[in-house]
JSON list of N, CA and C in Angstrom, two decimals:
[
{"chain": "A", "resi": 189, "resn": "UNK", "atom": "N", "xyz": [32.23, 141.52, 122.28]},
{"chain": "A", "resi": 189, "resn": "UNK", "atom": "CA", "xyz": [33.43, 141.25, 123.04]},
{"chain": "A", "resi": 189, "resn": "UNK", "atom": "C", "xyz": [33.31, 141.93, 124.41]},
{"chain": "A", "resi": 190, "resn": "UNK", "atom": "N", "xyz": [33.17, 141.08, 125.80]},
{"chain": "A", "resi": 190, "resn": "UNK", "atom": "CA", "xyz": [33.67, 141.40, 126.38]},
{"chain": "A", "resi": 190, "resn": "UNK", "atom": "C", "xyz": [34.32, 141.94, 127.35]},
{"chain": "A", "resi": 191, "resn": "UNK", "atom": "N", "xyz": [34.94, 143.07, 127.82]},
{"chain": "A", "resi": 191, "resn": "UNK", "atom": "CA", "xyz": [36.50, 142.87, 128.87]},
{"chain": "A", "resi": 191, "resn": "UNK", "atom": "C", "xyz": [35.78, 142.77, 130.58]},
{"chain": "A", "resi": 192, "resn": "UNK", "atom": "N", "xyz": [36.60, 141.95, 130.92]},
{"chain": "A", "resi": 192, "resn": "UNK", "atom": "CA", "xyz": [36.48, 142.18, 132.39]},
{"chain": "A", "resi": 192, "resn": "UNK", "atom": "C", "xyz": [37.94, 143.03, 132.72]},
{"chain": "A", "resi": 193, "resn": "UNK", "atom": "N", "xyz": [37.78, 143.18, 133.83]},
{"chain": "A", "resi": 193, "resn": "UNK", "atom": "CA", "xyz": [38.63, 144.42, 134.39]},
{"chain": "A", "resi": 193, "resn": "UNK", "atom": "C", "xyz": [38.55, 143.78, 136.04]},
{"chain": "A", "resi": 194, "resn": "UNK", "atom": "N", "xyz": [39.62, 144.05, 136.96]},
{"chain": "A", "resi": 194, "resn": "UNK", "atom": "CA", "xyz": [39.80, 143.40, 137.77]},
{"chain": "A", "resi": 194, "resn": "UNK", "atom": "C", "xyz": [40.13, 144.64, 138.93]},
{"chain": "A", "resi": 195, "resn": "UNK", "atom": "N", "xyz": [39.43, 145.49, 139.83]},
{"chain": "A", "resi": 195, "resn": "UNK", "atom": "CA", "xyz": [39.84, 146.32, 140.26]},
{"chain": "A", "resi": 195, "resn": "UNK", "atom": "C", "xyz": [40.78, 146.00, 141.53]},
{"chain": "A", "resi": 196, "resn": "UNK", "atom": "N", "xyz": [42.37, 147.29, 141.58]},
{"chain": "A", "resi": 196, "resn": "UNK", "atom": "CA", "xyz": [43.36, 146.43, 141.97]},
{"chain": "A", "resi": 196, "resn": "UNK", "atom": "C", "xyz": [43.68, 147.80, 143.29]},
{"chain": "A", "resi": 197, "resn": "UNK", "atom": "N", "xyz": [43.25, 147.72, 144.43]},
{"chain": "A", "resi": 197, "resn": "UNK", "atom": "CA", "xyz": [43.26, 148.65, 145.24]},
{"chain": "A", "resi": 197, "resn": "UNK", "atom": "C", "xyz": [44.94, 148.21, 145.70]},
{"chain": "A", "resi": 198, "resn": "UNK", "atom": "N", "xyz": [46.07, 148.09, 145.03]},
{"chain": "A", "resi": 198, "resn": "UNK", "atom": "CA", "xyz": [47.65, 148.80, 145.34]},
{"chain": "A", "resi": 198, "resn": "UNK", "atom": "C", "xyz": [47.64, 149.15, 143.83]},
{"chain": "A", "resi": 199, "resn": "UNK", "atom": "N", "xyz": [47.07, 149.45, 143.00]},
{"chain": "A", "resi": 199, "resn": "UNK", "atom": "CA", "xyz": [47.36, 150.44, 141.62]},
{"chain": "A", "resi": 199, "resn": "UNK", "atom": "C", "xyz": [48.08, 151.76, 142.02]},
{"chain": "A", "resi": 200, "resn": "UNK", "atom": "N", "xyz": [49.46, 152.34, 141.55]},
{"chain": "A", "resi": 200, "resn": "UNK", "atom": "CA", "xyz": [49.67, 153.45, 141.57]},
{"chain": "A", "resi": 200, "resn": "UNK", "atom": "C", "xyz": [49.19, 154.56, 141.69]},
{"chain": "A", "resi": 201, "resn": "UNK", "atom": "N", "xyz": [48.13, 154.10, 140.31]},
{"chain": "A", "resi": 201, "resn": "UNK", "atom": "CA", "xyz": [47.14, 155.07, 139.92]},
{"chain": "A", "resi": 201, "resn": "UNK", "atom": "C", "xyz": [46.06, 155.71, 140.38]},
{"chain": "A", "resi": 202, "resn": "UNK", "atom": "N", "xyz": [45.57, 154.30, 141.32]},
{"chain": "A", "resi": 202, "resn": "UNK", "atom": "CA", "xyz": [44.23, 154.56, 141.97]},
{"chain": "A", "resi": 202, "resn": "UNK", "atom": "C", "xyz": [44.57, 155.51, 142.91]},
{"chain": "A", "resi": 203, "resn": "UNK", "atom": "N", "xyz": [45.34, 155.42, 143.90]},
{"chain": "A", "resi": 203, "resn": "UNK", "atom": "CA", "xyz": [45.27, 156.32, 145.06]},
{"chain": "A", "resi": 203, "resn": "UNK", "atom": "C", "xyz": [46.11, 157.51, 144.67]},
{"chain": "A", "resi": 204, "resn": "UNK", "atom": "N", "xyz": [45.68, 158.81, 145.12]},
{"chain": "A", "resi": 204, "resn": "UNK", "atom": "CA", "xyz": [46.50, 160.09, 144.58]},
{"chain": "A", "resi": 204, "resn": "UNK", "atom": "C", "xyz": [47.33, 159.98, 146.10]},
{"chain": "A", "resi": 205, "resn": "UNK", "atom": "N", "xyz": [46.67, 159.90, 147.26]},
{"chain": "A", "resi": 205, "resn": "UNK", "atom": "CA", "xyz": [47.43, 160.02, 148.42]},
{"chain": "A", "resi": 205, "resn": "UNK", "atom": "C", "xyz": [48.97, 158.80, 148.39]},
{"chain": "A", "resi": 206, "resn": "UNK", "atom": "N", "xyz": [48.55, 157.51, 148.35]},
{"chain": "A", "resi": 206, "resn": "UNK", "atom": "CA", "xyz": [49.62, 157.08, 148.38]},
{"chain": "A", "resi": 206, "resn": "UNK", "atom": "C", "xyz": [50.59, 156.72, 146.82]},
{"chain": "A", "resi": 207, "resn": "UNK", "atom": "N", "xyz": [50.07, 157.43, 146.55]},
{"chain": "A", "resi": 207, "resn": "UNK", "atom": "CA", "xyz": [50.93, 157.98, 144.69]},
{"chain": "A", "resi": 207, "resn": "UNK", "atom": "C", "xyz": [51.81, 158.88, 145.08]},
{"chain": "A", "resi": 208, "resn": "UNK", "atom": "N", "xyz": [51.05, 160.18, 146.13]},
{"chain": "A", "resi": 208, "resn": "UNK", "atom": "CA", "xyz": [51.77, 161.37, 146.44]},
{"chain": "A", "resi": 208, "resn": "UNK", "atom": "C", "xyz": [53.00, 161.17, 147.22]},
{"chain": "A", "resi": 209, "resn": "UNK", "atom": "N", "xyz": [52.43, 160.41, 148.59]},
{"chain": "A", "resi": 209, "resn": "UNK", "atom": "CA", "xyz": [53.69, 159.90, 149.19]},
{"chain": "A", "resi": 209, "resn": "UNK", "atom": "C", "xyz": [54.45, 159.20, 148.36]},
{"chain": "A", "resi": 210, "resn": "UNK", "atom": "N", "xyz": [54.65, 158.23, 147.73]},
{"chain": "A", "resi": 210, "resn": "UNK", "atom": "CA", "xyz": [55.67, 157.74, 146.85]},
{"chain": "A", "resi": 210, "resn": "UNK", "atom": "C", "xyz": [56.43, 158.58, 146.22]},
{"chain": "A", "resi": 211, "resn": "UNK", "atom": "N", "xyz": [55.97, 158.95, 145.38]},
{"chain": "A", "resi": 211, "resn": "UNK", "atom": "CA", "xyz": [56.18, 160.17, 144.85]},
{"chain": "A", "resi": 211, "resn": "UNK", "atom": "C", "xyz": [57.55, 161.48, 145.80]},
{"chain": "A", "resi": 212, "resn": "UNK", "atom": "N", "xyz": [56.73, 161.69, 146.77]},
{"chain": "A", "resi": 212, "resn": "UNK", "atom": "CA", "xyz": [57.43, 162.68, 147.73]},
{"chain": "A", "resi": 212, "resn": "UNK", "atom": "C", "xyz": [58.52, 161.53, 148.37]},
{"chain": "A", "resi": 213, "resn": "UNK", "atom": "N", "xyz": [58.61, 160.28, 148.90]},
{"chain": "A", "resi": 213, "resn": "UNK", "atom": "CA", "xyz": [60.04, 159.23, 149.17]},
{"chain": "A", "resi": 213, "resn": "UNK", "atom": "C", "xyz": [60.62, 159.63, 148.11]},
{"chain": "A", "resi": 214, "resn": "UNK", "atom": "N", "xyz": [60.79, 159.74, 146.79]},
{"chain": "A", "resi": 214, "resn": "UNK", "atom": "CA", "xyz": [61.29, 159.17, 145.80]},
{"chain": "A", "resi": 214, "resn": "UNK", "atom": "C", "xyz": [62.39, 160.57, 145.75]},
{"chain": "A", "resi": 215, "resn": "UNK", "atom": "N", "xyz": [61.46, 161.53, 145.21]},
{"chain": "A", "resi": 215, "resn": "UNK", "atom": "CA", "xyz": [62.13, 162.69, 145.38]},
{"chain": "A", "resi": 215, "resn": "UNK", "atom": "C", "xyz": [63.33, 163.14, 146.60]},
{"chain": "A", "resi": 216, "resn": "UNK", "atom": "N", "xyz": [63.11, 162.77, 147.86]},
{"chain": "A", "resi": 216, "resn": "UNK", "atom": "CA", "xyz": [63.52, 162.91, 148.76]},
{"chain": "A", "resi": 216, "resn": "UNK", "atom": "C", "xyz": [65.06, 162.14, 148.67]},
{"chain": "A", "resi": 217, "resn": "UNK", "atom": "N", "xyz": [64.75, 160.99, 148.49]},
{"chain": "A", "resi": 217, "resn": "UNK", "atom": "CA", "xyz": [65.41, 159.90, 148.37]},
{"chain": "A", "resi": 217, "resn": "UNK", "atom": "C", "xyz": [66.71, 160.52, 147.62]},
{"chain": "A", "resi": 218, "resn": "UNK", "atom": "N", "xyz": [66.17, 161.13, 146.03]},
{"chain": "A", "resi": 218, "resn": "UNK", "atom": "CA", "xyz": [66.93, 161.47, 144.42]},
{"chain": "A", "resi": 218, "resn": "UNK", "atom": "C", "xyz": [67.74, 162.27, 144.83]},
{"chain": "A", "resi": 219, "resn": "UNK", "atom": "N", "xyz": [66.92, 164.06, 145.60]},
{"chain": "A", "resi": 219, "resn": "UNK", "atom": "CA", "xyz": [68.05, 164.73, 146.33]},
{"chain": "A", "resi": 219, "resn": "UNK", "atom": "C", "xyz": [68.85, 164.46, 147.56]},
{"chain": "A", "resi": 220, "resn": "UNK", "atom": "N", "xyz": [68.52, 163.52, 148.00]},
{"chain": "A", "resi": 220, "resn": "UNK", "atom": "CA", "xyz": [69.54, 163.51, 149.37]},
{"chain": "A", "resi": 220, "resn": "UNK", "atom": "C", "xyz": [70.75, 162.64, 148.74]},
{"chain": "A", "resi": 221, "resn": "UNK", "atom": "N", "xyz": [70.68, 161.58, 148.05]},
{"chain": "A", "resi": 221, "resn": "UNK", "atom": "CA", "xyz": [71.20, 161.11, 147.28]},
{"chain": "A", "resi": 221, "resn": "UNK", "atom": "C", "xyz": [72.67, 162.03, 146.20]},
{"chain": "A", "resi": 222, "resn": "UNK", "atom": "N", "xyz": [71.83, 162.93, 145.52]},
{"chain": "A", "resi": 222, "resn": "UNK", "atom": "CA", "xyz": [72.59, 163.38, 144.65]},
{"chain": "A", "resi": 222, "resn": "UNK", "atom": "C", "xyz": [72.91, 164.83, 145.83]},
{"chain": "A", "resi": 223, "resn": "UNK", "atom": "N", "xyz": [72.97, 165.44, 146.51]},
{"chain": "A", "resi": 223, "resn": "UNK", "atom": "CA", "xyz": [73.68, 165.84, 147.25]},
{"chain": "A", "resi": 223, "resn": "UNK", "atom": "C", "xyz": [75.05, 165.39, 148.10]},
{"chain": "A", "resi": 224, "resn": "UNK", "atom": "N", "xyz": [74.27, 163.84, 148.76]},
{"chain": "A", "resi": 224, "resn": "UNK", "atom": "CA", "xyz": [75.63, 162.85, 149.36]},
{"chain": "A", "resi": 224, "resn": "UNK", "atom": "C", "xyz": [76.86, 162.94, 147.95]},
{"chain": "A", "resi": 225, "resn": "UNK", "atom": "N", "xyz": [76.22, 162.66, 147.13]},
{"chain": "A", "resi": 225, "resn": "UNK", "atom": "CA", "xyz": [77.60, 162.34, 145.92]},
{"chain": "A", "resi": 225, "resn": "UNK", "atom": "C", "xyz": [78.21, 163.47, 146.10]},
{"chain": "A", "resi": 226, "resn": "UNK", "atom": "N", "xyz": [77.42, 164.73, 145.60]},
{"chain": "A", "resi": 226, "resn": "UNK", "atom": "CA", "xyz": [78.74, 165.99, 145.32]},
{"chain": "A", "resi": 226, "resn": "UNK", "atom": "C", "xyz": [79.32, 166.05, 146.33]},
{"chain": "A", "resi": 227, "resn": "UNK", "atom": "N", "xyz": [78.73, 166.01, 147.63]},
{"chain": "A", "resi": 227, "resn": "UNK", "atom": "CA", "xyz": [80.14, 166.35, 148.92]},
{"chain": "A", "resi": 227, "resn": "UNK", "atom": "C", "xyz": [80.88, 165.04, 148.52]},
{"chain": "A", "resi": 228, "resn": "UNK", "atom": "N", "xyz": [80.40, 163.75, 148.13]},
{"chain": "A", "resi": 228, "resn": "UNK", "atom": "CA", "xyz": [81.98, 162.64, 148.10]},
{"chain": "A", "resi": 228, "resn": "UNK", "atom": "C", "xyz": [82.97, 163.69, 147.15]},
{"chain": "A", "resi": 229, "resn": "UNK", "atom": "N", "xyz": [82.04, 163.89, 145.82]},
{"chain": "A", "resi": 229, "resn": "UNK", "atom": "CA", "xyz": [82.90, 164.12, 144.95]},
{"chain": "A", "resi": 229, "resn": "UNK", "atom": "C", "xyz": [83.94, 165.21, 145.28]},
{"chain": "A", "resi": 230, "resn": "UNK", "atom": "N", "xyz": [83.27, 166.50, 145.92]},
{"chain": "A", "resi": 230, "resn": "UNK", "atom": "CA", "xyz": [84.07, 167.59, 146.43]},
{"chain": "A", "resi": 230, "resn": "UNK", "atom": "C", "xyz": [85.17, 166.73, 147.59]},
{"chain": "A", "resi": 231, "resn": "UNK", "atom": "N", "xyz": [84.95, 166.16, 148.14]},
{"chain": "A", "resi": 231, "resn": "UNK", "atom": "CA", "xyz": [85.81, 165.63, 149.00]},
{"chain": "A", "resi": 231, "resn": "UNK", "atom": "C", "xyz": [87.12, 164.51, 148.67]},
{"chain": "A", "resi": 232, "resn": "UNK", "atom": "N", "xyz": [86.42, 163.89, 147.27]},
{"chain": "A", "resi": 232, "resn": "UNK", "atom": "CA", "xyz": [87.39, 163.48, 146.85]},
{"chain": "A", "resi": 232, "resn": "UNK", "atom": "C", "xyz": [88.37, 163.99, 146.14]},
{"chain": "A", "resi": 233, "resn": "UNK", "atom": "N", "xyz": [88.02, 165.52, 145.58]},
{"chain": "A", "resi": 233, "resn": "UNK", "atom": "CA", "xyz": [88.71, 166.40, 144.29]},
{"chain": "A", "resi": 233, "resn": "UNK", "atom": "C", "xyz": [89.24, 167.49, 145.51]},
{"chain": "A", "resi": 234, "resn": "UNK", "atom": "N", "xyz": [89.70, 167.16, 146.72]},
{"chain": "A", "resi": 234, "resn": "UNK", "atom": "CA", "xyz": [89.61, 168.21, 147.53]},
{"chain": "A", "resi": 234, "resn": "UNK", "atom": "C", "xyz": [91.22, 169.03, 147.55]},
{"chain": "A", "resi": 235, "resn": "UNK", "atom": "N", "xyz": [91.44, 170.03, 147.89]},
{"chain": "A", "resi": 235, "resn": "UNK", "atom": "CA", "xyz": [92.66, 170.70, 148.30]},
{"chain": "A", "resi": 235, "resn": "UNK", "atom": "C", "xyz": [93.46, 170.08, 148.83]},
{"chain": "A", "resi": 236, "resn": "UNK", "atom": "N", "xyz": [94.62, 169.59, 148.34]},
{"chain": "A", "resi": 236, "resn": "UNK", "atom": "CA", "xyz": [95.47, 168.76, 148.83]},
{"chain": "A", "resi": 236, "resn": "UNK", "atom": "C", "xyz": [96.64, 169.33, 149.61]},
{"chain": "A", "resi": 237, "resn": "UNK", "atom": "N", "xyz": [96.77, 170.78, 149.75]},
{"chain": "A", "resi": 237, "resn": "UNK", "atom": "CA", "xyz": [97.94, 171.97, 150.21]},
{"chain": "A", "resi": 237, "resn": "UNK", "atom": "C", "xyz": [98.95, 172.57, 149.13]},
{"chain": "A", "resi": 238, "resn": "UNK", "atom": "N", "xyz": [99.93, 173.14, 149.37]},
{"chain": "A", "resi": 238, "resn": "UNK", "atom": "CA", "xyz": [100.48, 173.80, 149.01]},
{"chain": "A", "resi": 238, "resn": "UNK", "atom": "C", "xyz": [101.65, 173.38, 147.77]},
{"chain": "A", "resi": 239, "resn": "UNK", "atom": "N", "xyz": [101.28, 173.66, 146.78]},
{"chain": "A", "resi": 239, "resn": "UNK", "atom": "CA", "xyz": [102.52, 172.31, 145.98]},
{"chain": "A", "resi": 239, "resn": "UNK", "atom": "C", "xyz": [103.60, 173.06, 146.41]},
{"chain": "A", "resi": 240, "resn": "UNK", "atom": "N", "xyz": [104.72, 172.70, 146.13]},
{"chain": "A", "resi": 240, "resn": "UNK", "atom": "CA", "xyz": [106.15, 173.36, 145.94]},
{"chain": "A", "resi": 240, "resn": "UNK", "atom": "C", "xyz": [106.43, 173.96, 144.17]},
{"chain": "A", "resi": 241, "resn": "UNK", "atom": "N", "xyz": [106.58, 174.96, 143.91]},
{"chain": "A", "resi": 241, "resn": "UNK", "atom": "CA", "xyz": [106.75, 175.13, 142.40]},
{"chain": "A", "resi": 241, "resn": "UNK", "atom": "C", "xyz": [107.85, 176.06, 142.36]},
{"chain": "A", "resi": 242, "resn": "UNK", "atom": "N", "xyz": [108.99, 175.85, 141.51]},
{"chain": "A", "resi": 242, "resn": "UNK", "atom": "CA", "xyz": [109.67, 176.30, 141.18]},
{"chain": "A", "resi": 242, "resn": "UNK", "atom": "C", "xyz": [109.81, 177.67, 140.27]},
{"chain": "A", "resi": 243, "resn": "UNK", "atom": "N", "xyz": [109.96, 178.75, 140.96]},
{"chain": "A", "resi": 243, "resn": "UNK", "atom": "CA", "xyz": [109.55, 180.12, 140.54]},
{"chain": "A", "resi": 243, "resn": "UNK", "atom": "C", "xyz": [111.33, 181.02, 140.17]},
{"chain": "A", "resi": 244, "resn": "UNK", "atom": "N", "xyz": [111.26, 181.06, 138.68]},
{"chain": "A", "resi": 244, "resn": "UNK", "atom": "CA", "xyz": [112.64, 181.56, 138.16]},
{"chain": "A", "resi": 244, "resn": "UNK", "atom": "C", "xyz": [112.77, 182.87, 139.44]},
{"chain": "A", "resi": 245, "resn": "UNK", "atom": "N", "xyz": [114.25, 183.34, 139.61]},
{"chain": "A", "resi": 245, "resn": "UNK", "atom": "CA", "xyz": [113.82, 184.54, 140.41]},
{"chain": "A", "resi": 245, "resn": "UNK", "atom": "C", "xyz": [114.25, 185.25, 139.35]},
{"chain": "A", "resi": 246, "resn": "UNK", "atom": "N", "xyz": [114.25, 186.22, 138.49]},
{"chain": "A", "resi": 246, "resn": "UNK", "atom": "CA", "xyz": [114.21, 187.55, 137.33]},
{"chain": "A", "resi": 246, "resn": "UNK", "atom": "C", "xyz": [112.47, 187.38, 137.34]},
{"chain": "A", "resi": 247, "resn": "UNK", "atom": "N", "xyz": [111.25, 186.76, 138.15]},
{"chain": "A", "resi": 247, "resn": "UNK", "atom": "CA", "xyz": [109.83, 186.92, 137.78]},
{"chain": "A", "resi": 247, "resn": "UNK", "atom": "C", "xyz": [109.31, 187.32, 139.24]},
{"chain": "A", "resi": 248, "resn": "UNK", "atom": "N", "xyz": [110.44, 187.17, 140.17]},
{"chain": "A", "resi": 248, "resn": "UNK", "atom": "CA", "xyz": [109.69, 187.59, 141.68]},
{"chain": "A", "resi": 248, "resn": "UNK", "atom": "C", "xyz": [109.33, 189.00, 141.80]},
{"chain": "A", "resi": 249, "resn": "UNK", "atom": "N", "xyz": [108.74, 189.28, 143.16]},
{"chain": "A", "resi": 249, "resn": "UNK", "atom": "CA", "xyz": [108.03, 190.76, 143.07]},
{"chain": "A", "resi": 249, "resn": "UNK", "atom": "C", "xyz": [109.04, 191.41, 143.14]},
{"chain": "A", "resi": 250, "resn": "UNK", "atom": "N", "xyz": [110.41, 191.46, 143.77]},
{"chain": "A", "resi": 250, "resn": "UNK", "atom": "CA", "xyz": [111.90, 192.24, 143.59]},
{"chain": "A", "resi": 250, "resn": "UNK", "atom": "C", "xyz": [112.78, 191.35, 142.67]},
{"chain": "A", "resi": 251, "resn": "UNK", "atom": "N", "xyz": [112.46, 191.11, 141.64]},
{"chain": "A", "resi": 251, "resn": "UNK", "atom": "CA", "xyz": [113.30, 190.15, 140.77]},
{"chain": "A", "resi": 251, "resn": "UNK", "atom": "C", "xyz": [115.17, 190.14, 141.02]},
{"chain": "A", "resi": 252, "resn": "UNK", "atom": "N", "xyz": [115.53, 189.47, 140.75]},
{"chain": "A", "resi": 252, "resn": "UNK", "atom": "CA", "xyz": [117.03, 189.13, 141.02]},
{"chain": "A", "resi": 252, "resn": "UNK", "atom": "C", "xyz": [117.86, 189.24, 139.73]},
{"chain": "A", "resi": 253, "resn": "UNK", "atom": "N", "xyz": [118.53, 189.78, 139.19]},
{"chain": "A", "resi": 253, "resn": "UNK", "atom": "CA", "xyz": [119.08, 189.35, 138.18]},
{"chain": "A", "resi": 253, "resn": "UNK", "atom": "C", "xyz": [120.47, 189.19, 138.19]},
{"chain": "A", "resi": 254, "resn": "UNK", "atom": "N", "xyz": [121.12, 188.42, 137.13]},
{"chain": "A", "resi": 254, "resn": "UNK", "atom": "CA", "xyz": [122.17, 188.39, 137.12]},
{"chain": "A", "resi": 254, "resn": "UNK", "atom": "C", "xyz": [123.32, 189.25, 137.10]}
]
């Protein structure tokens, strides 16, 4: 039996240099990527100001009582 084999100079495999660059886009790509998200995300989950909350006064720092 047999094999022929067909040598394929854009194989991944063959070249370490342009494997490496790929490789190094890809990465680049993954963190810039997943960095952009967390600032959306922080930006979307962001500080909205000051709520208003209703604070009994008998709990303030000079409490009030009746």
């Amino acid at each position: 039996m047999e094999h022929n084999t067909v040598e394929n100079k854009n194989d991944f495999t063959g070249s370490w240099v342009s494997s490496s660059r790929f490789l190094f886009y890809v990465t680049i790509f993954c963190l810039l990527s997943f960095v952009l998200g967390g600032c959306y995300n922080l930006f979307k989950h962001r500080y909205k100001g000051k709520p208003e909350v209703a604070v009994p006064e008998n709990t303030l720092y000079n409490p009030k009582y009746k």
